[in-house]
Short mmCIF file of C-alpha atoms in Angstrom, two decimals:
data_model
loop_
_atom_site.label_atom_id
_atom_site.label_comp_id
_atom_site.label_asym_id
_atom_site.label_seq_id
_atom_site.Cartn_x
_atom_site.Cartn_y
_atom_site.Cartn_z
CA MET A 277 -36.49 35.73 97.79
CA ILE A 278 -39.25 35.53 100.39
CA LYS A 279 -37.94 32.12 101.47
CA ILE A 280 -34.49 33.59 102.18
CA LYS A 281 -36.16 36.32 104.23
CA PHE A 282 -37.87 33.73 106.46
CA LEU A 283 -34.59 31.84 106.88
CA THR A 284 -32.87 35.11 107.88
CA LEU A 285 -35.65 36.00 110.32
CA GLY A 286 -35.25 32.59 111.95
CA LEU A 287 -31.52 33.15 112.41
CA LEU A 288 -32.15 36.62 113.86
CA THR A 289 -34.87 35.36 116.24
CA SER A 290 -32.32 33.09 117.94
CA LEU A 291 -30.40 36.24 118.94
CA LEU A 292 -33.28 37.27 121.22
CA LEU A 293 -32.57 34.33 123.53
CA PRO A 294 -29.68 33.43 125.86
CA PRO A 295 -26.84 34.19 125.79
CA PHE A 296 -27.38 37.07 123.31
CA PHE A 297 -30.50 38.91 124.56
CA ILE A 298 -30.45 41.46 121.69
CA LEU A 299 -34.01 42.46 122.60
CA PRO A 300 -34.44 45.56 120.34
CA LEU A 301 -34.25 43.17 117.36
CA GLY A 302 -37.63 41.76 118.41
CA PHE A 303 -39.38 45.02 117.49
CA VAL A 304 -38.07 44.57 113.94
CA ILE A 305 -38.29 40.78 113.54
CA PHE A 306 -41.92 40.20 114.49
CA PRO A 307 -43.50 43.19 112.67
CA TYR A 308 -41.56 42.19 109.54
CA PHE A 309 -42.60 38.57 110.12
CA HIS A 310 -46.24 39.75 110.07
CA LYS A 311 -45.63 41.63 106.81
CA LEU A 312 -44.11 38.53 105.18
CA ILE A 313 -47.01 36.35 106.32
CA GLN A 314 -49.40 38.72 104.52
CA GLU A 315 -47.32 38.39 101.34
CA VAL A 316 -47.34 34.58 101.55
CA ASN A 317 -51.11 34.57 102.16
CA ARG A 318 -51.67 36.46 98.89
CA ILE A 319 -49.91 33.69 96.98
CA ASN A 320 -52.26 31.13 98.59
CA SER A 321 -50.12 27.98 98.44
CA PHE A 322 -49.99 25.22 101.04
CA LEU A 323 -46.49 24.26 99.89
CA LEU A 324 -45.15 27.81 100.10
CA HIS A 325 -46.54 28.24 103.61
CA PHE A 326 -44.88 25.00 104.68
CA VAL A 327 -41.52 25.83 103.07
CA CYS A 328 -41.43 29.32 104.61
CA GLY A 329 -42.22 27.89 108.04
CA PHE A 330 -39.64 25.14 107.59
CA LEU A 331 -36.92 27.64 106.63
CA TYR A 332 -37.78 29.96 109.51
CA GLY A 333 -37.52 26.99 111.90
CA LEU A 334 -34.29 25.81 110.28
CA GLY A 335 -32.67 29.21 110.73
CA PHE A 336 -33.87 29.53 114.31
CA PHE A 337 -33.02 26.03 115.56
CA THR A 338 -29.63 25.87 113.81
CA ILE A 339 -28.42 28.60 116.19
CA PHE A 340 -30.65 27.90 119.19
CA LEU A 341 -29.76 24.19 119.32
CA ILE A 342 -26.20 24.35 118.02
CA TRP A 343 -25.03 22.82 121.32
CA ILE A 344 -26.84 19.55 120.60
CA ARG A 345 -23.93 18.33 118.48
CA ASN A 346 -21.41 18.70 121.30
CA PRO A 347 -21.94 15.29 123.02
CA PHE A 348 -20.84 13.60 119.79
CA TYR A 349 -17.41 15.23 120.08
CA ILE A 350 -16.77 13.98 123.63
CA ASP A 351 -15.57 10.62 122.29
CA GLN A 352 -13.73 9.89 119.04
CA ALA A 353 -15.99 6.90 118.43
CA THR A 354 -18.98 9.19 117.84
CA GLU A 355 -17.38 12.18 116.08
CA ASN A 356 -18.31 10.87 112.63
CA TYR A 357 -21.97 10.68 113.67
CA ALA A 358 -22.27 14.34 114.73
CA ILE A 359 -24.37 15.02 111.62
CA ILE A 360 -27.17 13.04 113.29
CA SER A 361 -27.57 15.85 115.82
CA PHE A 362 -29.13 17.93 113.05
CA LEU A 363 -31.95 15.39 112.81
CA LEU A 364 -33.74 17.00 115.77
CA ILE A 365 -33.31 20.44 114.18
CA PHE A 366 -34.73 19.07 110.91
CA ILE A 367 -37.73 17.43 112.64
CA LEU A 368 -38.57 20.56 114.64
CA SER A 369 -38.32 22.65 111.46
CA ILE A 370 -40.76 20.33 109.69
CA ILE A 371 -43.23 20.68 112.57
CA PHE A 372 -42.87 24.46 112.42
CA GLY A 373 -43.55 24.30 108.68
CA VAL A 374 -46.77 22.37 109.33
CA PHE A 375 -47.83 25.01 111.86
CA PHE A 376 -47.32 27.70 109.21
CA ILE A 377 -50.11 26.13 107.16
CA ILE A 378 -52.48 27.45 109.85
CA PHE A 379 -51.78 30.94 108.47
CA LYS A 380 -53.19 29.81 105.12
CA ILE A 381 -56.26 28.18 106.67
CA THR A 382 -57.02 31.34 108.66
CA ARG A 383 -56.08 33.90 105.97
CA LYS A 384 -59.71 35.09 105.60
CA LEU A 385 -59.79 36.37 109.17
CA ASN A 386 -59.76 40.19 109.41
CA SER A 387 -56.43 40.24 111.25
CA GLN A 388 -53.88 37.51 111.75
CA LEU A 389 -51.81 39.60 114.12
CA PHE A 390 -53.15 37.74 117.14
CA LEU A 391 -52.40 34.41 115.47
CA ILE A 392 -48.63 34.92 115.34
CA PRO A 393 -47.98 34.65 119.11
CA LEU A 394 -50.72 32.02 119.42
CA ILE A 395 -49.13 29.73 116.81
CA PHE A 396 -45.63 30.22 118.25
CA ILE A 397 -46.78 29.24 121.74
CA LEU A 398 -48.90 26.32 120.53
CA PHE A 399 -45.80 25.02 118.75
CA GLU A 400 -43.91 25.42 122.03
CA ILE A 401 -46.60 23.48 123.93
CA LEU A 402 -46.65 20.69 121.32
CA ILE A 403 -42.91 19.97 121.35
CA ALA A 404 -42.95 20.10 125.16
CA ASN A 405 -45.37 17.17 125.18
CA LEU A 406 -44.56 15.27 121.98
CA ALA A 407 -42.89 11.85 122.40
CA TYR A 408 -40.38 12.15 125.28
CA GLY A 409 -41.02 15.89 125.49
CA PHE A 410 -38.54 18.68 124.82
CA PRO A 411 -39.65 21.86 126.62
CA TRP A 412 -36.20 23.39 126.20
CA LEU A 413 -37.63 25.92 123.78
CA THR A 414 -39.78 28.56 125.43
CA PHE A 415 -40.15 32.09 124.13
CA SER A 416 -40.43 33.38 127.69
CA LEU A 417 -36.64 32.87 127.75
CA ILE A 418 -36.39 36.10 125.76
CA PHE A 419 -37.11 38.16 128.89
CA SER A 420 -35.45 35.76 131.35
CA ASN A 421 -32.58 38.17 132.04
CA ASN A 422 -34.72 41.04 133.35
CA PHE A 423 -37.21 42.00 136.03
CA PHE A 424 -40.20 42.18 133.66
CA GLY A 425 -39.61 38.60 132.55
CA SER A 426 -39.55 37.40 136.16
CA MET A 427 -42.79 39.27 136.82
CA LEU A 428 -44.53 37.79 133.77
CA ILE A 429 -43.40 34.23 134.49
CA TYR A 430 -44.46 34.46 138.14
CA LEU A 431 -47.93 35.80 137.33
CA PHE A 432 -48.70 33.98 134.06
CA GLY A 433 -46.40 30.97 133.76
CA THR A 434 -43.99 29.90 131.04
CA HIS A 435 -46.32 29.73 128.03
CA LEU A 436 -48.51 32.78 128.57
CA ALA A 437 -45.44 34.87 129.42
CA GLY A 438 -43.99 33.91 126.02
CA PHE A 439 -47.28 34.85 124.34
CA ILE A 440 -47.26 38.30 125.98
CA ILE A 441 -43.60 38.88 125.04
CA ILE A 442 -44.30 38.23 121.34
CA CYS A 443 -47.37 40.51 121.56
CA ILE A 444 -45.13 43.27 122.93
CA PHE A 445 -42.76 42.90 119.98
CA LEU A 446 -45.73 43.16 117.58
CA ILE A 447 -46.96 46.50 118.97
CA PRO A 448 -45.09 48.56 116.29
CA THR A 449 -47.21 46.78 113.66
CA LEU A 450 -50.32 48.47 115.04
CA PHE A 451 -48.90 51.89 114.19
CA ILE A 452 -46.93 51.12 111.04
CA GLU A 453 -49.76 49.63 108.98
CA LYS A 454 -52.30 52.03 107.46
CA ASN A 455 -55.38 49.97 108.12
CA SER A 456 -58.53 51.33 109.72
CA SER A 457 -59.47 47.87 110.97
CA LEU A 458 -56.49 48.09 113.31
CA PHE A 459 -58.09 50.86 115.36
CA PHE A 460 -59.42 48.32 117.84
CA SER A 461 -56.01 46.65 118.06
CA ARG A 462 -54.34 50.01 118.69
CA SER A 463 -56.75 50.72 121.49
CA LEU A 464 -56.09 47.26 122.83
CA SER A 465 -52.35 47.92 122.86
CA PHE A 466 -52.88 50.90 125.15
CA LEU A 467 -54.96 48.70 127.43
CA ILE A 468 -52.15 46.14 127.47
CA ILE A 469 -49.63 48.82 128.44
CA SER A 470 -51.97 50.02 131.20
CA LEU A 471 -52.39 46.43 132.38
CA PHE A 472 -48.62 46.09 132.45
CA ILE A 473 -48.35 49.06 134.78
CA LEU A 474 -51.02 47.62 137.09
CA LEU A 475 -49.31 44.22 137.11
CA PHE A 476 -46.01 45.87 137.91
CA LEU A 477 -47.60 47.58 140.93
CA PHE A 478 -49.31 44.33 141.99
CA TYR A 479 -46.08 42.34 141.70
CA SER A 480 -44.17 44.99 143.66
CA PHE A 481 -46.84 44.84 146.37
CA LEU A 482 -46.50 41.04 146.61
CA ASN A 483 -42.72 41.34 146.93
CA LEU A 484 -43.05 43.93 149.68
CA ASN A 485 -45.34 41.58 151.59
CA THR A 486 -42.73 38.81 151.54
CA GLU A 487 -40.31 41.03 153.46
CA SER A 488 -42.43 40.64 156.61
CA GLN A 489 -42.55 36.83 156.39
CA LYS A 490 -40.57 34.66 158.76
CA SER A 491 -37.35 33.31 157.32
CA LYS A 492 -34.32 31.24 158.17
CA LYS A 493 -30.71 31.57 157.07
CA ILE A 494 -28.37 28.84 155.93
CA ASN A 495 -24.66 28.99 155.16
CA VAL A 496 -24.04 27.27 151.81
CA ASP A 497 -20.91 26.20 149.91
CA LEU A 498 -21.27 25.46 146.18
CA LEU A 499 -18.39 23.41 144.73
CA GLN A 500 -17.97 23.64 140.96
CA MET A 501 -15.32 20.94 140.47
CA ASN A 502 -14.91 21.31 136.69
CA PHE A 503 -14.14 17.61 136.12
CA SER A 504 -13.61 16.97 132.40
CA VAL A 505 -15.88 14.54 130.52
CA SER A 506 -13.37 14.23 127.67
CA GLN A 507 -11.57 10.90 127.54
CA ASN A 508 -8.31 12.77 126.83
CA ASN A 509 -8.32 14.90 129.99
CA ILE A 510 -10.19 12.74 132.48
CA LEU A 511 -8.84 12.38 136.03
CA SER A 512 -8.66 9.01 137.75
CA LYS A 513 -11.48 8.16 140.14
CA ASP A 514 -9.12 8.35 143.10
CA GLU A 515 -7.92 11.81 142.08
CA LYS A 516 -11.50 13.05 141.88
CA TYR A 517 -12.36 11.51 145.23
CA ASN A 518 -9.38 13.16 146.91
CA GLN A 519 -10.29 16.57 145.49
CA ILE A 520 -13.85 16.19 146.79
CA LYS A 521 -12.59 15.03 150.19
CA GLU A 522 -10.28 18.03 150.57
CA ALA A 523 -13.04 20.45 149.55
CA ILE A 524 -15.33 18.98 152.23
CA LYS A 525 -12.67 19.07 154.94
CA SER A 526 -11.95 22.75 154.29
CA SER A 527 -15.61 23.81 154.42
CA GLU A 528 -17.32 25.32 157.47
CA ALA A 529 -20.72 25.78 155.78
CA GLU A 530 -23.88 24.09 157.03
CA LEU A 531 -24.73 22.87 153.52
CA ILE A 532 -22.10 21.66 151.02
CA ILE A 533 -23.26 20.95 147.46
CA PHE A 534 -21.44 19.32 144.53
CA GLY A 535 -22.61 18.76 140.95
CA GLU A 536 -24.30 15.90 139.13
CA ASN A 537 -22.36 12.62 139.20
CA ASN A 538 -19.34 14.24 140.87
CA PHE A 539 -18.90 11.21 143.13
CA PRO A 540 -16.55 9.06 141.02
CA TYR A 541 -17.53 5.53 142.10
CA VAL A 542 -20.67 3.48 141.49
CA LEU A 543 -22.49 2.98 144.81
CA ASN A 544 -23.98 -0.39 145.66
CA ASN A 545 -24.87 0.86 149.13
CA LEU A 546 -25.14 4.38 150.54
CA ASP A 547 -22.93 3.40 153.45
CA GLU A 548 -20.06 2.87 150.99
CA ILE A 549 -19.77 6.55 150.22
CA SER A 550 -17.53 7.23 153.27
CA LEU A 551 -17.65 11.01 152.72
CA GLN A 552 -19.66 11.30 155.94
CA ASN A 553 -16.33 10.70 157.72
CA TYR A 554 -15.16 14.14 156.60
CA ILE A 555 -18.22 16.27 157.36
CA LYS A 556 -18.79 17.92 160.72
CA ASP A 557 -21.77 17.28 162.99
CA HIS A 558 -23.63 20.42 161.87
CA GLN A 559 -23.06 19.84 158.15
CA THR A 560 -25.13 18.31 155.35
CA LEU A 561 -23.48 17.16 152.12
CA ILE A 562 -25.29 16.93 148.76
CA ILE A 563 -23.56 15.26 145.82
CA GLY A 564 -24.52 13.52 142.59
CA ALA A 565 -23.62 9.85 142.06
CA THR A 566 -24.45 6.72 140.08
CA ARG A 567 -26.33 4.29 142.31
CA LYS A 568 -26.75 0.56 141.65
CA ASP A 569 -29.67 -1.37 143.11
CA ASN A 570 -30.78 -4.86 142.01
CA ASN A 571 -28.67 -4.57 138.85
CA ASN A 572 -30.41 -1.31 137.92
CA TYR A 573 -28.47 1.94 137.61
CA TYR A 574 -29.82 5.29 138.80
CA ASN A 575 -28.62 8.87 138.39
CA SER A 576 -28.93 9.96 142.01
CA LEU A 577 -28.71 12.96 144.29
CA LEU A 578 -27.37 11.96 147.71
CA VAL A 579 -28.00 13.79 150.98
CA ILE A 580 -25.25 12.78 153.42
CA LYS A 581 -25.25 13.53 157.14
CA LYS A 582 -23.00 12.26 159.90
CA ASN A 583 -25.41 9.50 160.89
CA HIS A 584 -28.12 9.52 158.23
CA ASN A 585 -28.29 9.33 154.42
CA GLN A 586 -31.07 10.01 151.90
CA TYR A 587 -31.25 9.81 148.12
CA PHE A 588 -33.35 10.89 145.17
CA ASP A 589 -33.17 9.08 141.83
CA LYS A 590 -33.66 11.07 138.65
CA LYS A 591 -37.17 10.53 137.28
CA ILE A 592 -36.98 12.23 133.88
CA LEU A 593 -34.16 10.65 131.89
CA VAL A 594 -32.42 12.09 128.83
CA PRO A 595 -33.15 10.01 125.70
CA PHE A 596 -29.91 9.02 123.92
CA GLY A 597 -28.00 10.24 126.98
CA GLU A 598 -29.19 8.10 129.90
CA PHE A 599 -31.10 5.55 127.90
CA ILE A 600 -31.05 4.67 124.22
CA PRO A 601 -34.34 4.08 122.40
CA PHE A 602 -33.95 1.37 119.75
CA ARG A 603 -30.57 0.50 121.27
CA ASN A 604 -30.04 -2.52 118.98
CA TYR A 605 -30.07 -0.27 115.89
CA ILE A 606 -27.83 2.59 117.08
CA THR A 607 -25.09 0.85 119.05
CA PHE A 608 -22.59 3.64 118.23
CA MET A 609 -24.44 5.84 120.76
CA GLU A 610 -23.13 3.61 123.55
CA ALA A 611 -19.93 5.68 123.53
CA ILE A 612 -22.06 8.55 124.90
CA ALA A 613 -24.81 6.82 126.86
CA GLY A 614 -23.01 3.65 127.97
CA THR A 615 -23.88 0.02 127.40
CA VAL A 616 -26.61 -0.09 130.07
CA ASP A 617 -29.67 2.13 130.33
CA PHE A 618 -30.36 4.08 133.50
CA LYS A 619 -33.69 3.48 135.22
CA ALA A 620 -36.12 6.21 136.21
CA GLY A 621 -36.52 6.70 139.95
CA PHE A 622 -39.70 6.58 142.00
CA VAL A 623 -38.65 8.29 145.28
CA GLU A 624 -40.78 11.32 146.19
CA ARG A 625 -39.27 14.64 145.07
CA ASN A 626 -38.96 15.99 148.64
CA LEU A 627 -35.86 15.74 150.86
CA ALA A 628 -34.93 17.24 154.22
CA ILE A 629 -31.81 19.19 155.16
CA THR A 630 -32.98 19.81 158.73
CA ASN A 631 -36.29 19.38 160.53
CA GLU A 632 -37.19 22.92 159.49
CA LEU A 633 -35.68 23.03 156.01
CA SER A 634 -36.65 20.85 153.04
CA PHE A 635 -36.00 21.08 149.31
CA ILE A 636 -37.10 19.82 145.91
CA PRO A 637 -34.27 17.80 144.28
CA VAL A 638 -33.89 18.31 140.53
CA ILE A 639 -31.19 16.64 138.44
CA CYS A 640 -29.90 18.17 135.20
CA TYR A 641 -32.50 18.83 132.51
CA GLU A 642 -35.42 17.79 134.73
CA ILE A 643 -35.58 21.52 135.46
CA ILE A 644 -37.13 22.20 132.03
CA PHE A 645 -40.19 20.03 132.82
CA PHE A 646 -41.85 22.64 135.04
CA TRP A 647 -45.25 20.90 135.24
CA ARG A 648 -43.70 17.69 136.61
CA LEU A 649 -41.70 19.11 139.51
CA LEU A 650 -44.24 20.43 142.02
CA ASN A 651 -47.12 18.51 143.60
CA ASN A 652 -49.15 18.52 146.80
CA ASN A 653 -46.41 16.60 148.62
CA ASN A 654 -43.63 19.13 148.04
CA LEU A 655 -45.49 22.40 147.50
CA ASN A 656 -44.44 23.76 150.90
CA THR A 657 -40.73 22.98 150.59
CA ASN A 658 -38.36 25.89 151.17
CA LEU A 659 -36.16 25.79 148.09
CA ILE A 660 -35.05 23.88 144.99
CA ILE A 661 -31.61 22.32 144.58
CA ASN A 662 -30.61 21.58 141.00
CA ILE A 663 -27.40 19.62 140.34
CA THR A 664 -26.21 19.21 136.78
CA ASN A 665 -23.22 18.58 134.52
CA ASP A 666 -23.30 20.98 131.58
CA ALA A 667 -19.93 19.89 130.21
CA TRP A 668 -21.97 17.92 127.65
CA PHE A 669 -23.43 21.18 126.28
CA GLY A 670 -20.12 22.71 125.20
CA ASN A 671 -19.11 26.35 125.61
CA LEU A 672 -21.59 28.09 123.31
CA VAL A 673 -25.28 28.72 123.90
CA GLY A 674 -26.28 25.50 125.71
CA PRO A 675 -25.01 26.16 129.27
CA TYR A 676 -26.43 29.70 129.21
CA GLN A 677 -29.85 28.55 128.04
CA HIS A 678 -29.90 25.86 130.73
CA PHE A 679 -28.99 28.39 133.43
CA TYR A 680 -31.65 30.90 132.40
CA ILE A 681 -34.30 28.17 132.22
CA THR A 682 -33.39 27.41 135.84
CA LYS A 683 -33.66 31.11 136.66
CA MET A 684 -37.20 31.10 135.22
CA ARG A 685 -38.20 28.23 137.52
CA ALA A 686 -37.28 30.32 140.57
CA SER A 687 -39.71 33.04 139.47
CA GLU A 688 -42.40 30.59 138.38
CA PHE A 689 -42.37 28.52 141.59
CA ASN A 690 -41.55 31.51 143.81
CA LYS A 691 -38.76 29.54 145.47
CA PRO A 692 -35.01 30.18 145.67
CA ILE A 693 -32.85 27.81 143.63
CA ILE A 694 -29.34 26.61 144.35
CA ARG A 695 -27.78 25.34 141.14
CA VAL A 696 -24.47 23.48 141.07
CA SER A 697 -23.05 22.47 137.73
CA ASN A 698 -19.87 20.43 137.41
CA ASN A 699 -18.35 22.94 134.99
CA GLY A 700 -20.74 25.91 135.33
CA ILE A 701 -22.83 27.90 135.30
CA SER A 702 -23.50 27.45 139.04
CA GLY A 703 -25.36 29.99 141.09
CA ILE A 704 -27.83 31.02 143.75
CA ILE A 705 -31.09 32.54 142.51
CA ASN A 706 -33.61 34.28 144.73
CA HIS A 707 -37.34 33.43 144.72
CA ASP A 708 -38.03 36.41 142.43
CA GLY A 709 -35.47 35.31 139.82
CA LYS A 710 -32.68 37.63 140.94
CA ILE A 711 -29.20 36.09 140.55
CA LEU A 712 -27.52 36.50 143.93
CA LYS A 713 -24.24 34.90 142.94
CA SER A 714 -22.98 32.91 139.94
CA THR A 715 -19.85 31.38 138.42
CA LYS A 716 -18.16 31.39 135.04
CA LEU A 717 -17.90 28.40 132.73
CA ASN A 718 -15.08 25.85 132.87
CA GLN A 719 -13.41 27.01 136.07
CA TYR A 720 -13.00 25.37 139.44
CA THR A 721 -14.99 27.68 141.71
CA LYS A 722 -16.23 27.70 145.27
CA ILE A 723 -19.13 29.95 146.23
CA ASN A 724 -19.96 30.65 149.85
CA TYR A 725 -23.26 32.39 150.55
CA ILE A 726 -25.62 32.87 153.47
CA LEU A 727 -29.04 32.30 151.90
CA GLU A 728 -32.19 33.64 153.50
CA VAL A 729 -35.12 31.27 152.95
CA LYS A 730 -38.74 32.21 153.57
CA ASN A 731 -40.95 29.78 155.47
CA LYS A 732 -43.80 29.75 152.95
CA MET A 733 -44.10 31.36 149.53
CA TYR A 734 -47.21 31.37 147.36
CA ASN A 735 -47.38 30.91 143.60
CA PHE A 736 -49.93 30.94 140.79
CA LEU A 737 -49.19 27.50 139.31
CA ASN A 738 -52.83 26.39 139.32
CA PHE A 739 -53.74 29.46 137.28
CA HIS A 740 -50.88 28.73 134.87
CA LYS A 741 -52.51 25.39 134.02
CA ILE A 742 -55.83 27.11 133.33
CA TYR A 743 -54.11 29.54 130.94
CA ASN A 744 -52.80 26.61 128.87
CA TYR A 745 -56.31 25.19 128.47
CA ILE A 746 -57.55 28.63 127.41
CA PHE A 747 -54.83 28.69 124.73
CA LEU A 748 -56.09 25.42 123.28
CA ILE A 749 -59.74 26.51 123.39
CA ILE A 750 -58.98 29.82 121.61
CA PHE A 751 -56.92 28.03 118.98
CA PHE A 752 -59.63 25.51 118.10
CA CYS A 753 -62.29 28.24 118.06
CA ILE A 754 -60.23 30.26 115.57
CA LEU A 755 -59.60 27.16 113.47
CA ILE A 756 -63.30 26.25 113.36
CA ILE A 757 -64.30 29.84 112.46
CA SER A 758 -61.70 29.88 109.68
CA LEU A 759 -62.91 26.58 108.22
CA ILE A 760 -66.52 27.79 108.30
CA LYS A 761 -65.55 31.00 106.47
CA LYS A 762 -63.60 29.00 103.91
CA TYR A 763 -66.46 26.70 102.97
CA GLU A 764 -69.49 28.94 103.52
CA LYS A 765 -69.35 30.31 99.96
#
């Protein structure tokens, strides 16, 4: 019965994240999770701990990653292999089960309440860095739709914000359990609430200060073309090109942005694009395309002006989407990823719109790798432009998760983000994570917006890195103390 409870809790936990955001559930899920952990600890079985963790992960990831099967249904040749998409869910659930064994190792500690958010976030950090890395899962996503989430992510970063959010959900435990040893924890909860109030005031003060900073305005058009990726509904290349051409000709904006790979032809040379013939002297065009250079293919973002072109090649490629590991053994995946692997780019992640306005180019799911986007060479850029094609994610949770991850980056980096997705969700997000304008899924949409961009915005990214090291130090200290207690008798 206890195993079914963990499976159910996993399913319910997924409802805390986009697109559901049923946040009150968190105050039930995590206190009850703590109660179940105590029951499992009394049984004292490595296998039971693993199975309960595995089932919790299975319930959670089955809903959270349900979109991962969608690319297999784009082409009939891969439909029969859709079951393979559950392999990632299965692997992540196994890892979560292994992490649950930590609860058994540390069961002699006076209180394991602190361990719950710590283990969840350590799991998050591990899968973000394991193999090719998959930082799609972050528990800070739970608060990504509200002001408090933006504040936490800005001040503390992705991982520590997630830790604090789980701690908040565990606060009812401090008052439900009749345990005198929790007096200190109850006092600590009041301190946390007081700290929250102080942080709120501090964050508000920082935002007020930005109002006095110098800024510039730019008139932007976002073109969500909604080109289908299905072989049954696909337009010809010429039809796509003509639609793009007409959209450019009708625009008066200074900056015109299309989605990832919207340009329908493979480019051997930037001069071949010819779209510069349709833009006006004051305009800059940004569009995604496939670029070929020395027989290598690149997923590129192009910056087109009347007399000058720039490009950025995607650096973080999607495994099994833009390149196929062990290609010789899984040739059926070529229907999704093609017969030739894309190459990772090496161009600096810093492009200019004008002499006074520069941006960080980010293509598709690169946006989830927050620690690989900013460096000393692009720290002072004005904004981030993220082009993507979320048609691969289907219509369920995937596109919403991707959009809210992007929203988190705006808060974390303290920079506005312009996001253009081929099929949605496209939008303009302010530096504090506020959505200024957005589109709906699977509709052709044009957004026009005059965006105000600050000259220089500060962030706490260096502190965020320190917090991650502190996490690891605390974890190993707890593990060592637990092992000493276990073998001291």
